Amino acid sequence: EQLRQQQQLQQQQLQLQQNIQMQQLQQMQQMQQLQQVSVLVAVPCMPVPVAAPEVQELKIEEKKKKNDEVVLGRGPVFGNQHRFHQKNSSMGVLSPDARSFTKCSNKGRLSIVCENRVHFSGVVRYAVQFTEGELCSADGVGFILSSDLPCTKNIQKIVSVFANRTGRICVRVHEDVKRCHQRVKCLELGDWLEVISDLEQQKVTFVVWAQDGSAPTSATISFGDVLDKARGRATVPRSACGYLAVVMKHLGVSVNLAS
């Protein structure tokens, strides 16, 4: 009886080993099949010119450097770099992340809502959107040429390049405002306005990306001459520097920063 039990036990162990070997063999076959499939899939992908976009970007960069113009993409450039100044909270409600502002005071008077940092070099690219409220022709977005923060509340004491709600590009030197012939689309709630300030070339580009998806409109203004003339009658920085500012009049107007 003991001999018979030993034989049964040996048979069970042998059967178990065979089952394990069979499972291992099946696993190996499955792995080989997967490897064969991955090879078949990968082979057609190898000839695809992966470097093509890099070449295209290089060409765009070369064109940008050669023509010294801003190259527009398919929409505004978004990011998480810019914030409104905390002092703006005295004129309205500033969101916890300081990227949205709603005017709640100074009824009927122009309020200047500025960012929290002065830029001294390079190209600074903003994305701004009016989201709520009733816009008026005096509302607008621009770049103030100054190294002083926060911005003065008296709009007649600033030097700036801006686009008003009607799309007209203007240059302000204190109380004098020059209306340039360049213009962009009239600003509506939901439109994205890009303000691209090139402090090296001393120029500002405004681009309006309409909410309805229509083609963007853009205009570029040089401010080098403005700085030279303003130095004789206003306190302006020796070198080009400044920050973003939004002008709004009516209560309840809201603006977002998305750059």
PDB file of C-alpha atoms in Angstrom:
ATOM      1  CA  GLU A   1       0.000   0.000   0.000  1.00  0.00           C
ATOM      2  CA  GLN A   2       2.828   2.374   0.831  1.00  0.00           C
ATOM      3  CA  LEU A   3       4.474   1.568  -2.482  1.00  0.00           C
ATOM      4  CA  ARG A   4       1.251   2.356  -4.320  1.00  0.00           C
ATOM      5  CA  GLN A   5       0.919   5.697  -2.523  1.00  0.00           C
ATOM      6  CA  GLN A   6       4.501   6.604  -3.352  1.00  0.00           C
ATOM      7  CA  GLN A   7       3.869   5.844  -7.010  1.00  0.00           C
ATOM      8  CA  GLN A   8       0.726   8.044  -7.023  1.00  0.00           C
ATOM      9  CA  LEU A   9       2.651  10.855  -5.356  1.00  0.00           C
ATOM     10  CA  GLN A  10       5.425  10.596  -7.919  1.00  0.00           C
ATOM     11  CA  GLN A  11       2.875  10.666 -10.729  1.00  0.00           C
ATOM     12  CA  GLN A  12       1.245  13.789  -9.245  1.00  0.00           C
ATOM     13  CA  GLN A  13       4.591  15.527  -8.934  1.00  0.00           C
ATOM     14  CA  LEU A  14       5.470  14.573 -12.488  1.00  0.00           C
ATOM     15  CA  GLN A  15       2.112  15.878 -13.711  1.00  0.00           C
ATOM     16  CA  LEU A  16       2.637  19.119 -11.806  1.00  0.00           C
ATOM     17  CA  GLN A  17       6.070  19.583 -13.345  1.00  0.00           C
ATOM     18  CA  GLN A  18       4.674  18.947 -16.782  1.00  0.00           C
ATOM     19  CA  ASN A  19       1.922  21.532 -16.210  1.00  0.00           C
ATOM     20  CA  ILE A  20       4.487  24.085 -15.052  1.00  0.00           C
ATOM     21  CA  GLN A  21       6.679  23.392 -18.061  1.00  0.00           C
ATOM     22  CA  MET A  22       3.635  23.719 -20.332  1.00  0.00           C
ATOM     23  CA  GLN A  23       2.729  27.096 -18.781  1.00  0.00           C
ATOM     24  CA  GLN A  24       6.293  28.321 -19.170  1.00  0.00           C
ATOM     25  CA  LEU A  25       6.308  27.207 -22.794  1.00  0.00           C
ATOM     26  CA  GLN A  26       3.037  29.033 -23.451  1.00  0.00           C
ATOM     27  CA  GLN A  27       4.368  32.182 -21.823  1.00  0.00           C
ATOM     28  CA  MET A  28       7.507  32.046 -23.947  1.00  0.00           C
ATOM     29  CA  GLN A  29       5.422  31.625 -27.093  1.00  0.00           C
ATOM     30  CA  GLN A  30       3.250  34.605 -26.127  1.00  0.00           C
ATOM     31  CA  MET A  31       6.318  36.746 -25.520  1.00  0.00           C
ATOM     32  CA  GLN A  32       7.751  35.762 -28.873  1.00  0.00           C
ATOM     33  CA  GLN A  33       4.465  36.654 -30.560  1.00  0.00           C
ATOM     34  CA  LEU A  34       4.425  40.061 -28.835  1.00  0.00           C
ATOM     35  CA  GLN A  35       7.990  40.717 -29.891  1.00  0.00           C
ATOM     36  CA  GLN A  36       7.154  39.810 -33.455  1.00  0.00           C
ATOM     37  CA  VAL A  37       4.110  42.114 -33.420  1.00  0.00           C
ATOM     38  CA  SER A  38       6.066  45.020 -31.933  1.00  0.00           C
ATOM     39  CA  VAL A  39       8.719  44.609 -34.600  1.00  0.00           C
ATOM     40  CA  LEU A  40       6.126  44.616 -37.334  1.00  0.00           C
ATOM     41  CA  VAL A  41       4.577  47.741 -35.903  1.00  0.00           C
ATOM     42  CA  ALA A  42       7.870  49.502 -35.341  1.00  0.00           C
ATOM     43  CA  VAL A  43       9.370  48.862 -38.763  1.00  0.00           C
ATOM     44  CA  PRO A  44       6.933  51.038 -40.742  1.00  0.00           C
ATOM     45  CA  CYS A  45       7.424  53.849 -38.212  1.00  0.00           C
ATOM     46  CA  MET A  46      11.175  54.023 -38.679  1.00  0.00           C
ATOM     47  CA  PRO A  47      11.132  55.883 -42.039  1.00  0.00           C
ATOM     48  CA  VAL A  48       8.831  58.606 -40.672  1.00  0.00           C
ATOM     49  CA  PRO A  49      10.826  61.869 -40.633  1.00  0.00           C
ATOM     50  CA  VAL A  50      10.633  62.622 -36.930  1.00  0.00           C
ATOM     51  CA  ALA A  51      13.057  65.519 -37.322  1.00  0.00           C
ATOM     52  CA  ALA A  52      10.801  67.343 -39.787  1.00  0.00           C
ATOM     53  CA  PRO A  53       9.097  69.534 -37.161  1.00  0.00           C
ATOM     54  CA  GLU A  54      12.504  70.546 -35.808  1.00  0.00           C
ATOM     55  CA  VAL A  55      13.608  71.565 -39.282  1.00  0.00           C
ATOM     56  CA  GLN A  56      10.418  73.532 -39.722  1.00  0.00           C
ATOM     57  CA  GLU A  57      10.907  75.265 -36.373  1.00  0.00           C
ATOM     58  CA  LEU A  58      14.464  76.120 -37.357  1.00  0.00           C
ATOM     59  CA  LYS A  59      13.208  77.689 -40.559  1.00  0.00           C
ATOM     60  CA  ILE A  60      10.662  79.689 -38.609  1.00  0.00           C
ATOM     61  CA  GLU A  61      13.333  80.882 -36.183  1.00  0.00           C
ATOM     62  CA  GLU A  62      15.597  81.836 -39.091  1.00  0.00           C
ATOM     63  CA  LYS A  63      12.760  83.700 -40.739  1.00  0.00           C
ATOM     64  CA  LYS A  64      11.962  85.449 -37.498  1.00  0.00           C
ATOM     65  CA  LYS A  65      15.560  86.537 -37.047  1.00  0.00           C
ATOM     66  CA  LYS A  66      15.911  87.517 -40.677  1.00  0.00           C
ATOM     67  CA  ASN A  67      12.718  89.549 -40.964  1.00  0.00           C
ATOM     68  CA  ASP A  68      12.693  90.618 -37.299  1.00  0.00           C
ATOM     69  CA  GLU A  69       8.967  89.964 -37.097  1.00  0.00           C
ATOM     70  CA  VAL A  70       6.779  88.065 -34.647  1.00  0.00           C
ATOM     71  CA  VAL A  71       5.758  84.680 -36.015  1.00  0.00           C
ATOM     72  CA  LEU A  72       2.178  83.826 -35.072  1.00  0.00           C
ATOM     73  CA  GLY A  73       1.126  80.294 -34.220  1.00  0.00           C
ATOM     74  CA  ARG A  74      -2.366  78.831 -34.183  1.00  0.00           C
ATOM     75  CA  GLY A  75      -3.441  80.716 -31.093  1.00  0.00           C
ATOM     76  CA  PRO A  76      -2.212  82.702 -28.101  1.00  0.00           C
ATOM     77  CA  VAL A  77       0.694  81.374 -26.069  1.00  0.00           C
ATOM     78  CA  PHE A  78      -0.531  80.323 -22.624  1.00  0.00           C
ATOM     79  CA  GLY A  79       1.510  79.828 -19.474  1.00  0.00           C
ATOM     80  CA  ASN A  80       1.626  80.419 -15.742  1.00  0.00           C
ATOM     81  CA  GLN A  81       4.196  83.210 -15.375  1.00  0.00           C
ATOM     82  CA  HIS A  82       2.322  86.479 -14.955  1.00  0.00           C
ATOM     83  CA  ARG A  83       0.347  87.852 -12.005  1.00  0.00           C
ATOM     84  CA  PHE A  84      -1.479  91.061 -11.166  1.00  0.00           C
ATOM     85  CA  HIS A  85      -0.042  93.269  -8.426  1.00  0.00           C
ATOM     86  CA  GLN A  86      -1.519  92.752  -4.959  1.00  0.00           C
ATOM     87  CA  LYS A  87      -2.112  96.499  -4.638  1.00  0.00           C
ATOM     88  CA  ASN A  88      -4.853  96.172  -7.267  1.00  0.00           C
ATOM     89  CA  SER A  89      -7.076  94.649  -4.565  1.00  0.00           C
ATOM     90  CA  SER A  90      -7.809  98.204  -3.365  1.00  0.00           C
ATOM     91  CA  MET A  91      -9.842  98.718  -6.576  1.00  0.00           C
ATOM     92  CA  GLY A  92     -11.641  95.374  -6.735  1.00  0.00           C
ATOM     93  CA  VAL A  93     -11.480  91.634  -6.204  1.00  0.00           C
ATOM     94  CA  LEU A  94      -8.222  89.857  -6.961  1.00  0.00           C
ATOM     95  CA  SER A  95      -8.318  86.065  -7.271  1.00  0.00           C
ATOM     96  CA  PRO A  96      -6.165  83.975  -4.874  1.00  0.00           C
ATOM     97  CA  ASP A  97      -3.671  83.226  -7.660  1.00  0.00           C
ATOM     98  CA  ALA A  98      -3.625  86.928  -8.685  1.00  0.00           C
ATOM     99  CA  ARG A  99      -4.443  86.056 -12.300  1.00  0.00           C
ATOM    100  CA  SER A 100      -8.013  87.406 -12.385  1.00  0.00           C
ATOM    101  CA  PHE A 101      -9.367  90.797 -11.368  1.00  0.00           C
ATOM    102  CA  THR A 102     -12.868  92.303 -11.150  1.00  0.00           C
ATOM    103  CA  LYS A 103     -13.358  96.037 -10.674  1.00  0.00           C
ATOM    104  CA  CYS A 104     -15.584  96.937  -7.714  1.00  0.00           C
ATOM    105  CA  SER A 105     -14.697 100.546  -6.842  1.00  0.00           C
ATOM    106  CA  ASN A 106     -13.889 103.933  -8.457  1.00  0.00           C
ATOM    107  CA  LYS A 107     -17.188 104.008 -10.309  1.00  0.00           C
ATOM    108  CA  GLY A 108     -17.021 106.028 -13.527  1.00  0.00           C
ATOM    109  CA  ARG A 109     -13.258 106.556 -13.242  1.00  0.00           C
ATOM    110  CA  LEU A 110     -10.487 104.819 -15.138  1.00  0.00           C
ATOM    111  CA  SER A 111      -8.609 102.218 -13.106  1.00  0.00           C
ATOM    112  CA  ILE A 112      -5.150 100.944 -14.045  1.00  0.00           C
ATOM    113  CA  VAL A 113      -4.579  97.302 -13.127  1.00  0.00           C
ATOM    114  CA  CYS A 114      -0.905  96.402 -13.477  1.00  0.00           C
ATOM    115  CA  GLU A 115       1.148  93.235 -13.187  1.00  0.00           C
ATOM    116  CA  ASN A 116       3.478  92.591 -10.281  1.00  0.00           C
ATOM    117  CA  ARG A 117       6.865  92.562 -12.006  1.00  0.00           C
ATOM    118  CA  VAL A 118       9.019  94.882 -14.095  1.00  0.00           C
ATOM    119  CA  HIS A 119      10.714  93.349 -17.137  1.00  0.00           C
ATOM    120  CA  PHE A 120      14.109  94.664 -18.225  1.00  0.00           C
ATOM    121  CA  SER A 121      15.149  92.496 -21.181  1.00  0.00           C
ATOM    122  CA  GLY A 122      14.079  89.942 -23.748  1.00  0.00           C
ATOM    123  CA  VAL A 123      10.633  89.342 -25.210  1.00  0.00           C
ATOM    124  CA  VAL A 124       7.645  89.199 -22.866  1.00  0.00           C
ATOM    125  CA  ARG A 125       4.467  87.600 -24.210  1.00  0.00           C
ATOM    126  CA  TYR A 126       1.128  88.105 -22.463  1.00  0.00           C
ATOM    127  CA  ALA A 127      -2.322  86.600 -23.019  1.00  0.00           C
ATOM    128  CA  VAL A 128      -5.193  88.738 -21.680  1.00  0.00           C
ATOM    129  CA  GLN A 129      -8.964  88.241 -21.841  1.00  0.00           C
ATOM    130  CA  PHE A 130     -11.909  90.384 -20.754  1.00  0.00           C
ATOM    131  CA  THR A 131     -14.467  87.912 -19.412  1.00  0.00           C
ATOM    132  CA  GLU A 132     -17.336  89.876 -17.834  1.00  0.00           C
ATOM    133  CA  GLY A 133     -18.890  93.317 -17.647  1.00  0.00           C
ATOM    134  CA  GLU A 134     -19.646  96.172 -20.016  1.00  0.00           C
ATOM    135  CA  LEU A 135     -16.613  97.350 -21.965  1.00  0.00           C
ATOM    136  CA  CYS A 136     -16.264 100.961 -23.092  1.00  0.00           C
ATOM    137  CA  SER A 137     -14.006 102.648 -25.652  1.00  0.00           C
ATOM    138  CA  ALA A 138     -11.592 103.793 -22.928  1.00  0.00           C
ATOM    139  CA  ASP A 139     -10.885 100.249 -21.783  1.00  0.00           C
ATOM    140  CA  GLY A 140      -7.738  98.654 -23.106  1.00  0.00           C
ATOM    141  CA  VAL A 141      -4.528  96.729 -22.555  1.00  0.00           C
ATOM    142  CA  GLY A 142      -0.976  97.960 -22.965  1.00  0.00           C
ATOM    143  CA  PHE A 143       2.634  98.034 -21.859  1.00  0.00           C
ATOM    144  CA  ILE A 144       3.744 100.774 -19.472  1.00  0.00           C
ATOM    145  CA  LEU A 145       7.320 101.986 -19.942  1.00  0.00           C
ATOM    146  CA  SER A 146       8.437 102.432 -16.378  1.00  0.00           C
ATOM    147  CA  SER A 147      10.433 100.777 -13.607  1.00  0.00           C
ATOM    148  CA  ASP A 148       8.083 101.933 -10.837  1.00  0.00           C
ATOM    149  CA  LEU A 149       5.598  99.545  -9.236  1.00  0.00           C
ATOM    150  CA  PRO A 150       2.797  99.685  -8.385  1.00  0.00           C
ATOM    151  CA  CYS A 151       1.621 101.888 -11.210  1.00  0.00           C
ATOM    152  CA  THR A 152       0.380 105.409 -10.496  1.00  0.00           C
ATOM    153  CA  LYS A 153      -3.407 105.751 -10.397  1.00  0.00           C
ATOM    154  CA  ASN A 154      -3.216 108.915 -12.503  1.00  0.00           C
ATOM    155  CA  ILE A 155      -3.329 107.812 -16.129  1.00  0.00           C
ATOM    156  CA  GLN A 156      -1.983 111.217 -17.257  1.00  0.00           C
ATOM    157  CA  LYS A 157       1.347 110.470 -15.584  1.00  0.00           C
ATOM    158  CA  ILE A 158       2.245 107.314 -17.458  1.00  0.00           C
ATOM    159  CA  VAL A 159       4.152 106.537 -20.672  1.00  0.00           C
ATOM    160  CA  SER A 160       2.674 103.561 -22.500  1.00  0.00           C
ATOM    161  CA  VAL A 161       1.780 101.809 -25.729  1.00  0.00           C
ATOM    162  CA  PHE A 162      -1.726 100.342 -25.676  1.00  0.00           C
ATOM    163  CA  ALA A 163      -4.672  99.014 -27.660  1.00  0.00           C
ATOM    164  CA  ASN A 164      -8.069 100.372 -26.651  1.00  0.00           C
ATOM    165  CA  ARG A 165     -11.378  98.564 -26.859  1.00  0.00           C
ATOM    166  CA  THR A 166     -12.044  99.793 -30.401  1.00  0.00           C
ATOM    167  CA  GLY A 167      -8.786  98.204 -31.594  1.00  0.00           C
ATOM    168  CA  ARG A 168      -6.955 101.480 -32.066  1.00  0.00           C
ATOM    169  CA  ILE A 169      -3.250 101.417 -31.135  1.00  0.00           C
ATOM    170  CA  CYS A 170      -2.162 104.479 -29.172  1.00  0.00           C
ATOM    171  CA  VAL A 171       0.986 105.892 -27.609  1.00  0.00           C
ATOM    172  CA  ARG A 172       0.589 107.884 -24.415  1.00  0.00           C
ATOM    173  CA  VAL A 173       3.180 110.277 -22.951  1.00  0.00           C
ATOM    174  CA  HIS A 174       1.477 111.714 -19.882  1.00  0.00           C
ATOM    175  CA  GLU A 175      -1.554 113.721 -21.013  1.00  0.00           C
ATOM    176  CA  ASP A 176      -0.630 113.518 -24.723  1.00  0.00           C
ATOM    177  CA  VAL A 177      -2.089 110.588 -26.660  1.00  0.00           C
ATOM    178  CA  LYS A 178      -1.073 109.806 -30.229  1.00  0.00           C
ATOM    179  CA  ARG A 179      -3.459 107.589 -32.178  1.00  0.00           C
ATOM    180  CA  CYS A 180      -1.513 105.447 -34.627  1.00  0.00           C
ATOM    181  CA  HIS A 181      -2.840 104.338 -37.999  1.00  0.00           C
ATOM    182  CA  GLN A 182      -2.345 100.675 -37.041  1.00  0.00           C
ATOM    183  CA  ARG A 183      -5.248  98.892 -35.460  1.00  0.00           C
ATOM    184  CA  VAL A 184      -6.566  95.448 -34.568  1.00  0.00           C
ATOM    185  CA  LYS A 185     -10.025  93.944 -34.251  1.00  0.00           C
ATOM    186  CA  CYS A 186     -12.397  95.588 -31.781  1.00  0.00           C
ATOM    187  CA  LEU A 187     -12.091  93.823 -28.429  1.00  0.00           C
ATOM    188  CA  GLU A 188     -15.085  91.779 -27.258  1.00  0.00           C
ATOM    189  CA  LEU A 189     -15.682  89.657 -24.182  1.00  0.00           C
ATOM    190  CA  GLY A 190     -14.044  86.276 -24.725  1.00  0.00           C
ATOM    191  CA  ASP A 191     -11.454  87.488 -27.254  1.00  0.00           C
ATOM    192  CA  TRP A 192      -7.807  86.806 -26.448  1.00  0.00           C
ATOM    193  CA  LEU A 193      -5.423  89.724 -26.750  1.00  0.00           C
ATOM    194  CA  GLU A 194      -1.723  88.955 -26.957  1.00  0.00           C
ATOM    195  CA  VAL A 195       0.675  91.724 -26.009  1.00  0.00           C
ATOM    196  CA  ILE A 196       4.219  90.913 -27.131  1.00  0.00           C
ATOM    197  CA  SER A 197       6.778  93.358 -25.805  1.00  0.00           C
ATOM    198  CA  ASP A 198      10.244  93.143 -27.353  1.00  0.00           C
ATOM    199  CA  LEU A 199      12.509  95.153 -25.076  1.00  0.00           C
ATOM    200  CA  GLU A 200      15.571  94.505 -27.236  1.00  0.00           C
ATOM    201  CA  GLN A 201      14.021  95.825 -30.458  1.00  0.00           C
ATOM    202  CA  GLN A 202      11.885  98.326 -28.520  1.00  0.00           C
ATOM    203  CA  LYS A 203       8.543  97.457 -30.039  1.00  0.00           C
ATOM    204  CA  VAL A 204       5.168  96.093 -28.949  1.00  0.00           C
ATOM    205  CA  THR A 205       2.943  93.774 -30.995  1.00  0.00           C
ATOM    206  CA  PHE A 206      -0.793  93.370 -30.348  1.00  0.00           C
ATOM    207  CA  VAL A 207      -2.613  90.290 -31.640  1.00  0.00           C
ATOM    208  CA  VAL A 208      -6.357  89.697 -31.256  1.00  0.00           C
ATOM    209  CA  TRP A 209      -7.580  86.092 -31.413  1.00  0.00           C
ATOM    210  CA  ALA A 210     -11.350  86.372 -31.837  1.00  0.00           C
ATOM    211  CA  GLN A 211     -13.648  84.107 -29.869  1.00  0.00           C
ATOM    212  CA  ASP A 212     -15.488  83.107 -33.059  1.00  0.00           C
ATOM    213  CA  GLY A 213     -12.318  81.559 -34.502  1.00  0.00           C
ATOM    214  CA  SER A 214     -11.835  84.093 -37.275  1.00  0.00           C
ATOM    215  CA  ALA A 215      -8.351  85.006 -38.502  1.00  0.00           C
ATOM    216  CA  PRO A 216      -6.238  86.960 -35.989  1.00  0.00           C
ATOM    217  CA  THR A 217      -5.425  90.620 -36.519  1.00  0.00           C
ATOM    218  CA  SER A 218      -2.126  92.153 -35.417  1.00  0.00           C
ATOM    219  CA  ALA A 219      -0.280  95.449 -35.267  1.00  0.00           C
ATOM    220  CA  THR A 220       3.277  96.355 -34.236  1.00  0.00           C
ATOM    221  CA  ILE A 221       4.414  99.696 -32.824  1.00  0.00           C
ATOM    222  CA  SER A 222       8.007 100.815 -32.162  1.00  0.00           C
ATOM    223  CA  PHE A 223       8.503 102.837 -29.000  1.00  0.00           C
ATOM    224  CA  GLY A 224      12.197 103.782 -29.248  1.00  0.00           C
ATOM    225  CA  ASP A 225      11.403 107.282 -30.488  1.00  0.00           C
ATOM    226  CA  VAL A 226       8.746 107.640 -27.805  1.00  0.00           C
ATOM    227  CA  LEU A 227      11.310 106.990 -25.092  1.00  0.00           C
ATOM    228  CA  ASP A 228      13.780 109.445 -26.617  1.00  0.00           C
ATOM    229  CA  LYS A 229      11.205 112.227 -26.807  1.00  0.00           C
ATOM    230  CA  ALA A 230       9.718 111.471 -23.404  1.00  0.00           C
ATOM    231  CA  ARG A 231      13.082 111.759 -21.650  1.00  0.00           C
ATOM    232  CA  GLY A 232      13.049 115.450 -22.265  1.00  0.00           C
ATOM    233  CA  ARG A 233       9.771 116.013 -20.455  1.00  0.00           C
ATOM    234  CA  ALA A 234       9.024 112.975 -18.326  1.00  0.00           C
ATOM    235  CA  THR A 235      10.740 110.653 -15.907  1.00  0.00           C
ATOM    236  CA  VAL A 236      11.390 107.501 -17.924  1.00  0.00           C
ATOM    237  CA  PRO A 237      13.947 104.714 -17.492  1.00  0.00           C
ATOM    238  CA  ARG A 238      17.304 104.997 -19.240  1.00  0.00           C
ATOM    239  CA  SER A 239      16.842 101.608 -20.880  1.00  0.00           C
ATOM    240  CA  ALA A 240      13.651  99.981 -22.111  1.00  0.00           C
ATOM    241  CA  CYS A 241      11.697  98.270 -19.339  1.00  0.00           C
ATOM    242  CA  GLY A 242       8.119  98.012 -18.201  1.00  0.00           C
ATOM    243  CA  TYR A 243       5.103  95.875 -17.368  1.00  0.00           C
ATOM    244  CA  LEU A 244       1.596  94.983 -18.510  1.00  0.00           C
ATOM    245  CA  ALA A 245      -1.383  97.137 -17.534  1.00  0.00           C
ATOM    246  CA  VAL A 246      -5.133  96.897 -18.107  1.00  0.00           C
ATOM    247  CA  VAL A 247      -7.386  99.971 -18.094  1.00  0.00           C
ATOM    248  CA  MET A 248     -11.067  99.581 -17.200  1.00  0.00           C
ATOM    249  CA  LYS A 249     -13.839 102.046 -16.390  1.00  0.00           C
ATOM    250  CA  HIS A 250     -17.102 100.333 -15.454  1.00  0.00           C
ATOM    251  CA  LEU A 251     -17.755  98.345 -12.314  1.00  0.00           C
ATOM    252  CA  GLY A 252     -18.104  94.603 -12.839  1.00  0.00           C
ATOM    253  CA  VAL A 253     -15.541  94.355 -15.646  1.00  0.00           C
ATOM    254  CA  SER A 254     -13.337  91.267 -15.203  1.00  0.00           C
ATOM    255  CA  VAL A 255     -10.010  90.423 -16.821  1.00  0.00           C
ATOM    256  CA  ASN A 256      -7.908  87.243 -16.838  1.00  0.00           C
ATOM    257  CA  LEU A 257      -4.204  86.636 -17.324  1.00  0.00           C
ATOM    258  CA  ALA A 258      -3.354  83.312 -18.964  1.00  0.00           C
ATOM    259  CA  SER A 259       0.312  83.729 -19.846  1.00  0.00           C
TER     260      SER A 259
END
